Coordinates of C-alpha atoms in Angstrom, one line a residue:
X1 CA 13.1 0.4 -7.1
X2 CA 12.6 2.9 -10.0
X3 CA 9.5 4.7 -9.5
X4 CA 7.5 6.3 -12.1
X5 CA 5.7 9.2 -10.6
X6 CA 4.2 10.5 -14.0
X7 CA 0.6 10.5 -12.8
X8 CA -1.7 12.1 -14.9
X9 CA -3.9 15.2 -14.3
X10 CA -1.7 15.7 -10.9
X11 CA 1.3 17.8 -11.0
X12 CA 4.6 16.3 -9.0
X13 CA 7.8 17.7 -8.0
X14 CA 10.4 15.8 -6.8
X15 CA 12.2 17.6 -3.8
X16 CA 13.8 14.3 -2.2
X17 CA 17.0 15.9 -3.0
X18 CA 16.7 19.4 -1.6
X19 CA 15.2 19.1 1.9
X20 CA 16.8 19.3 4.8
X21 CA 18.2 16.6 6.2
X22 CA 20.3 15.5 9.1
X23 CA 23.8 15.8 9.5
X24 CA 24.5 12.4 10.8
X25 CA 21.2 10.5 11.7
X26 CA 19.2 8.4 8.5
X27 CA 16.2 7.2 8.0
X28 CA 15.9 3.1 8.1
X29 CA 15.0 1.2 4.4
X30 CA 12.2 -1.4 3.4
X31 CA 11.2 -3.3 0.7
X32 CA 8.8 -1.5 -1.6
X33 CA 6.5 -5.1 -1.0
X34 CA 6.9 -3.8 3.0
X35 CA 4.4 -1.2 2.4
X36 CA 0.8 -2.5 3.2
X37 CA -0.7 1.0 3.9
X38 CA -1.0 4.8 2.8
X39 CA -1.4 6.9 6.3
X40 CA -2.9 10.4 5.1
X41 CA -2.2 13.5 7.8
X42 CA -2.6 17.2 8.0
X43 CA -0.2 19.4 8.7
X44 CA -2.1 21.0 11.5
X45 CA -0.5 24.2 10.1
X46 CA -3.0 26.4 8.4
X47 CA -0.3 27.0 5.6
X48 CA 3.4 25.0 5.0
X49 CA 5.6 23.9 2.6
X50 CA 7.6 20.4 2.3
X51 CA 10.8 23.1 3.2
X52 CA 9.2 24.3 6.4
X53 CA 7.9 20.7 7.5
X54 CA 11.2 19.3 7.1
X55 CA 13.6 22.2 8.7
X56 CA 10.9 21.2 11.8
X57 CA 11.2 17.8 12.0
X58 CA 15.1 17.9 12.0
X59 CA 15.9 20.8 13.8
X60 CA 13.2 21.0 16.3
X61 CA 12.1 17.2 16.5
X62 CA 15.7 15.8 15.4
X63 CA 14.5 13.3 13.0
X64 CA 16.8 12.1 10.1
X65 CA 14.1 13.8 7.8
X66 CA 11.0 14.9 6.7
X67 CA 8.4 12.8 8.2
X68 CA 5.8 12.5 5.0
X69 CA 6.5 10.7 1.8
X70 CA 4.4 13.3 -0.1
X71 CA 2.6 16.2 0.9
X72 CA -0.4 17.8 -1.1
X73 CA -0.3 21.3 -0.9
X74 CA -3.8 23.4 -1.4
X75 CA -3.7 23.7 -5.0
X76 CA -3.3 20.4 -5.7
X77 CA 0.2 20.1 -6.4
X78 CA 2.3 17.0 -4.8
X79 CA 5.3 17.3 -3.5
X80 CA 8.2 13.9 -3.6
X81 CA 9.7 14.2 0.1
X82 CA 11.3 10.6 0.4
X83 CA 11.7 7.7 -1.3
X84 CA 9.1 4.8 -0.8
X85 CA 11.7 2.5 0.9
X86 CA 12.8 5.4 3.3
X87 CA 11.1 4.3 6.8
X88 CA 10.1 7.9 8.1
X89 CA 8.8 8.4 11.4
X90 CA 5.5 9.4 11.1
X91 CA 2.4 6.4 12.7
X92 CA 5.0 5.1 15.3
X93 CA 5.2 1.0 15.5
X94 CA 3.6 1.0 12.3
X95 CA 6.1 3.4 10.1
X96 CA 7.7 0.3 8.3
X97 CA 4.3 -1.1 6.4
X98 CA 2.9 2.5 5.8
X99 CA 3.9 5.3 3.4
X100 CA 3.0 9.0 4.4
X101 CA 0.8 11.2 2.3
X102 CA 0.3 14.9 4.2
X103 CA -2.3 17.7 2.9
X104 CA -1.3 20.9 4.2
X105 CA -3.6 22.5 6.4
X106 CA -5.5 22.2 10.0
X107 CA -8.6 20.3 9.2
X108 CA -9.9 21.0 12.4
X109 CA -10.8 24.4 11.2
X110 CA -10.1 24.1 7.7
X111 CA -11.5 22.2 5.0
X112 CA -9.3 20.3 2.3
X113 CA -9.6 21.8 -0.7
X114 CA -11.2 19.2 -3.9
X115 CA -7.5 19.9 -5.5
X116 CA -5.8 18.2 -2.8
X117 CA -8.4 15.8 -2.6
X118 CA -8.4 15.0 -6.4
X119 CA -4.6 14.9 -5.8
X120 CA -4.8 12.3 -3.4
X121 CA -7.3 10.0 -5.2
X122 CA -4.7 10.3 -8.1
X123 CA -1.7 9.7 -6.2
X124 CA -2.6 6.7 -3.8
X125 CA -4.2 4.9 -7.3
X126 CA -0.8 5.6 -8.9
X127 CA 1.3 3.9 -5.9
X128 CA -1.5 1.2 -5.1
X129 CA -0.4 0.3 -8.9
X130 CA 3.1 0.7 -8.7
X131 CA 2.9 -1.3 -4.8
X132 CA 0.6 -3.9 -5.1
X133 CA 0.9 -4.6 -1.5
X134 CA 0.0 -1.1 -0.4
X135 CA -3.9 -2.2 -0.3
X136 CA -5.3 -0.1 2.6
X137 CA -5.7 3.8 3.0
X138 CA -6.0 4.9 7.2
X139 CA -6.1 8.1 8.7
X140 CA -3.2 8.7 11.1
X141 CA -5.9 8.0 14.1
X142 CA -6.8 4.9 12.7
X143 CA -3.1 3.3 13.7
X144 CA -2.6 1.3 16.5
X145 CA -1.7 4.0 19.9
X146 CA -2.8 7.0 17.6
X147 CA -6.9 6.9 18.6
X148 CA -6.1 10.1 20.8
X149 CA -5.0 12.1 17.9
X150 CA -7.5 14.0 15.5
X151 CA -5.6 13.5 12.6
X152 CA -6.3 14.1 9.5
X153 CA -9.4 15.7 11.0
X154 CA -11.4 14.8 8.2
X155 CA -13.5 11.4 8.3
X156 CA -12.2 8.6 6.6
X157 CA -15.0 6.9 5.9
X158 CA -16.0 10.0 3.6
X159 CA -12.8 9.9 1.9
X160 CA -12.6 5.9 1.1
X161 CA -16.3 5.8 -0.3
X162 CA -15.2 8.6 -2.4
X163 CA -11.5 7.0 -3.3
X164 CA -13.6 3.9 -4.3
X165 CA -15.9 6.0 -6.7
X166 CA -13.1 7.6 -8.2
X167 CA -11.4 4.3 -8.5
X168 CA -14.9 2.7 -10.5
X169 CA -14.9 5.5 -12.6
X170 CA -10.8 5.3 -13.2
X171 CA -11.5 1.1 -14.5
X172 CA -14.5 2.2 -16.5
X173 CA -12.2 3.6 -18.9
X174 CA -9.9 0.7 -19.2
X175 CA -10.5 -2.7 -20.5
X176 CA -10.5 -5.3 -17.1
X177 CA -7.4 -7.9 -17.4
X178 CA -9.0 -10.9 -18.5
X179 CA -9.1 -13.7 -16.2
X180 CA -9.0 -17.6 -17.5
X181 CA -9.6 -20.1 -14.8
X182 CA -6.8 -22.4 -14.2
X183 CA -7.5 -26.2 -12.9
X184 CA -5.3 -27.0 -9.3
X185 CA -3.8 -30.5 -8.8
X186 CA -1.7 -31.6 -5.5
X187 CA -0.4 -34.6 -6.0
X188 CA -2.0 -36.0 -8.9
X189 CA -5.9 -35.3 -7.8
X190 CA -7.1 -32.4 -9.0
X191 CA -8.9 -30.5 -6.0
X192 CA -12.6 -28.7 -6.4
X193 CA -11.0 -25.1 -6.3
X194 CA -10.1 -23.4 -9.8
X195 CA -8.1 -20.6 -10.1
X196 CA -6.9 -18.4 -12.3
X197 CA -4.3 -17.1 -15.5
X198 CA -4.0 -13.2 -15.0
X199 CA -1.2 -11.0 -16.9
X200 CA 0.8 -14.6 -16.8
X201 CA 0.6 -14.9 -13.3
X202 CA -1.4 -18.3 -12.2
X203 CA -3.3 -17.1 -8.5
X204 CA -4.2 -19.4 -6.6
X205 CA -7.0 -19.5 -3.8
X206 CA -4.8 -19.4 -0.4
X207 CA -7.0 -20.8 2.2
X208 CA -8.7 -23.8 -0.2
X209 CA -5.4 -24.7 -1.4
X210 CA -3.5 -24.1 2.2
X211 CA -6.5 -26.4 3.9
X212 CA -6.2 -29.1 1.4
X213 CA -1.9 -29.0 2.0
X214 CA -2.3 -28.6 5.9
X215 CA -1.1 -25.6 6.1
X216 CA -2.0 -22.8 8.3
X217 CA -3.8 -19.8 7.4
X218 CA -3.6 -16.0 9.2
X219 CA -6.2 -13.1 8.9
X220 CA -3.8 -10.3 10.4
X221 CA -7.1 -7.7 10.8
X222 CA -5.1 -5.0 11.3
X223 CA -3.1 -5.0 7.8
X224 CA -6.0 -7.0 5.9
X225 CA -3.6 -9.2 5.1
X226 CA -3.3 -12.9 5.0
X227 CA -0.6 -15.2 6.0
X228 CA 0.6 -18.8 5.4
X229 CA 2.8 -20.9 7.9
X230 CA 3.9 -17.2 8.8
X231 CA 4.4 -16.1 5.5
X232 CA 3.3 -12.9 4.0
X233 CA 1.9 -13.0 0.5
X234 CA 1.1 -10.7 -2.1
X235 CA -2.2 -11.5 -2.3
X236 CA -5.7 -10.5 -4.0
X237 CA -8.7 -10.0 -2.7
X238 CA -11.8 -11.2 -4.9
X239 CA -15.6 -10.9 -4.0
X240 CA -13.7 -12.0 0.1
X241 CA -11.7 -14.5 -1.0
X242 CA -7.5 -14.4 -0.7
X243 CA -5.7 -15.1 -4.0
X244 CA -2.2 -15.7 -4.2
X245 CA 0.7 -16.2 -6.9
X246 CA 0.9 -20.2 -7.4
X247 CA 5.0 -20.1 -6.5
X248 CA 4.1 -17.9 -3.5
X249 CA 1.5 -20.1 -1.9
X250 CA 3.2 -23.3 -2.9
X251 CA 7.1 -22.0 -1.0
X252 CA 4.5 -21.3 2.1
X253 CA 3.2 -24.6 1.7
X254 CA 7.0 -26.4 1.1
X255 CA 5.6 -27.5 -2.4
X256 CA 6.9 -28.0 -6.0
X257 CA 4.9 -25.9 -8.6
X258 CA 4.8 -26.8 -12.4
X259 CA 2.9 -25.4 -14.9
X260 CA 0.9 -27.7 -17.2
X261 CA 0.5 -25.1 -20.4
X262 CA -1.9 -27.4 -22.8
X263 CA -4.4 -28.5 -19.9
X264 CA -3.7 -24.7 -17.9
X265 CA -3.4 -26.7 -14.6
X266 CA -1.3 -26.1 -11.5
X267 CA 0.5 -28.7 -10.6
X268 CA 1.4 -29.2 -6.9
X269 CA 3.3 -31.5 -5.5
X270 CA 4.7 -32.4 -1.8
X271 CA 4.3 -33.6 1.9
X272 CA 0.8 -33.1 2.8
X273 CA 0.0 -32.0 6.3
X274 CA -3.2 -34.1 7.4

């Protein structure tokens, strides 16, 4: 995947290339759609560099690499440590769904400064953008077996309610993409559901239209995510309701999808599950 790491009003350099790395051990690779998560950690370190983190976690720790993604130093400025599909080691059992985003310094006694903190806001909107699946920010504490560690040492709570403002105030200055609703028929009878036309991409209502197919539908609470017959989808979450692309939902669901242009209806068809 290319990735476009122009993000405005933040600074990035890209240092994938220069850290210290290995001599024989490499990091696994994931699908950019793998990531569900951004984990945000501090270095513990009152002052670092992406140079100093790295030289650590190969030659003392003997890890392939740097363990962070990015990492935020005081004034703001990010620093590009590894690609997205690079599976460091960083949240344990969860390293392949979440990406790692460091701010140097030990919040335990430190504060983040608002640079880093603007920096992050920018940054995870950038890559939530670019990785539609990458729908949740955690703390490194907040990851399953991690409850013991106080880390990031700042609350999380603070920092989402503050992500979302910046995040209102980021659409206010964009036009919304305009929605048209979308009729649903499986086999012929059109069901009660309606969904919708967005940027060409017909999304679909996953648990109406996986209950009227039979299928079976999965809150994983952990990931916030939503699965069909044991499928993952890229879905959308809209006033609490799941949306998913029409193909998506209807492979899940082992049915045919065709688009009916003129009447902007989705057309499924297939065994139905009673």
């Amino acid at each position: 995947m290319t990735m476009n790491m122009t993000i405005p009003g933040a600074h990035v350099i890209d240092v994938r290339t220069s850290l210290p790395r290995h001599k024989t051990l490499k990091y696994g690779r994931r699908k950019p759609s793998d990531i569900r998560s951004a984990a945000l950690h501090h270095s513990a370190t009152k002052s670092g560099s992406p140079e100093a983190f790295a030289r650590y976690h190969v030659g003392t720790n003997g890890w392939p690499g740097i363990a962070y993604h990015f990492v935020i130093q005081k004034d703001g400025t990010i620093y590009w440590c590894n690609d997205l599909e690079t599976i460091s080691y960083h949240v344990g059992n969860s390293n392949r769904h979440a990406l790692g985003i460091c701010l140097v310094g030990d919040f335990r006694t430190q504060q983040p400064t608002a640079a880093q903190l603007d920096a992050a806001n920018r940054l995870i909107q950038h890559l939530q953008v670019q990785i539609p699946t990458m729908k949740q920010v955690f703390g490194h504490q907040e990851y399953p077996g991690y409850a013991w560690k106080n880390c990031p040492a700042f609350p999380m709570g603070t920092f989402r309610t503050n992500y979302s403002q910046f995040l209102q105030k980021a659409v206010g200055k964009v036009d919304k993409p305009k929605q048209i609703p979308v009729a649903i028929s499986l086999n012929g009878s059109l069901l009660s559901v309606t969904g919708f036309l967005q940027d060409g991409v017909s999304m679909l209502p996953v648990r109406a239209v996986a209950n009227a197919a039979g299928g079976k539908v999965e809150w994983i609470e952990q990931t916030k995510d939503v699965r069909v017959n044991g499928m993952d989808l890229n879905e959308k979450v809209i006033d609490g309701s799941a949306y998913a692309p029409a193909r998506e939902l209807a492979a899940a669901l082992c049915l045919q999808v065709e688009w009916d242009g003129p009447n902007k209806t989705v057309k499924l068809r297939g065994d139905v599950k009673s």
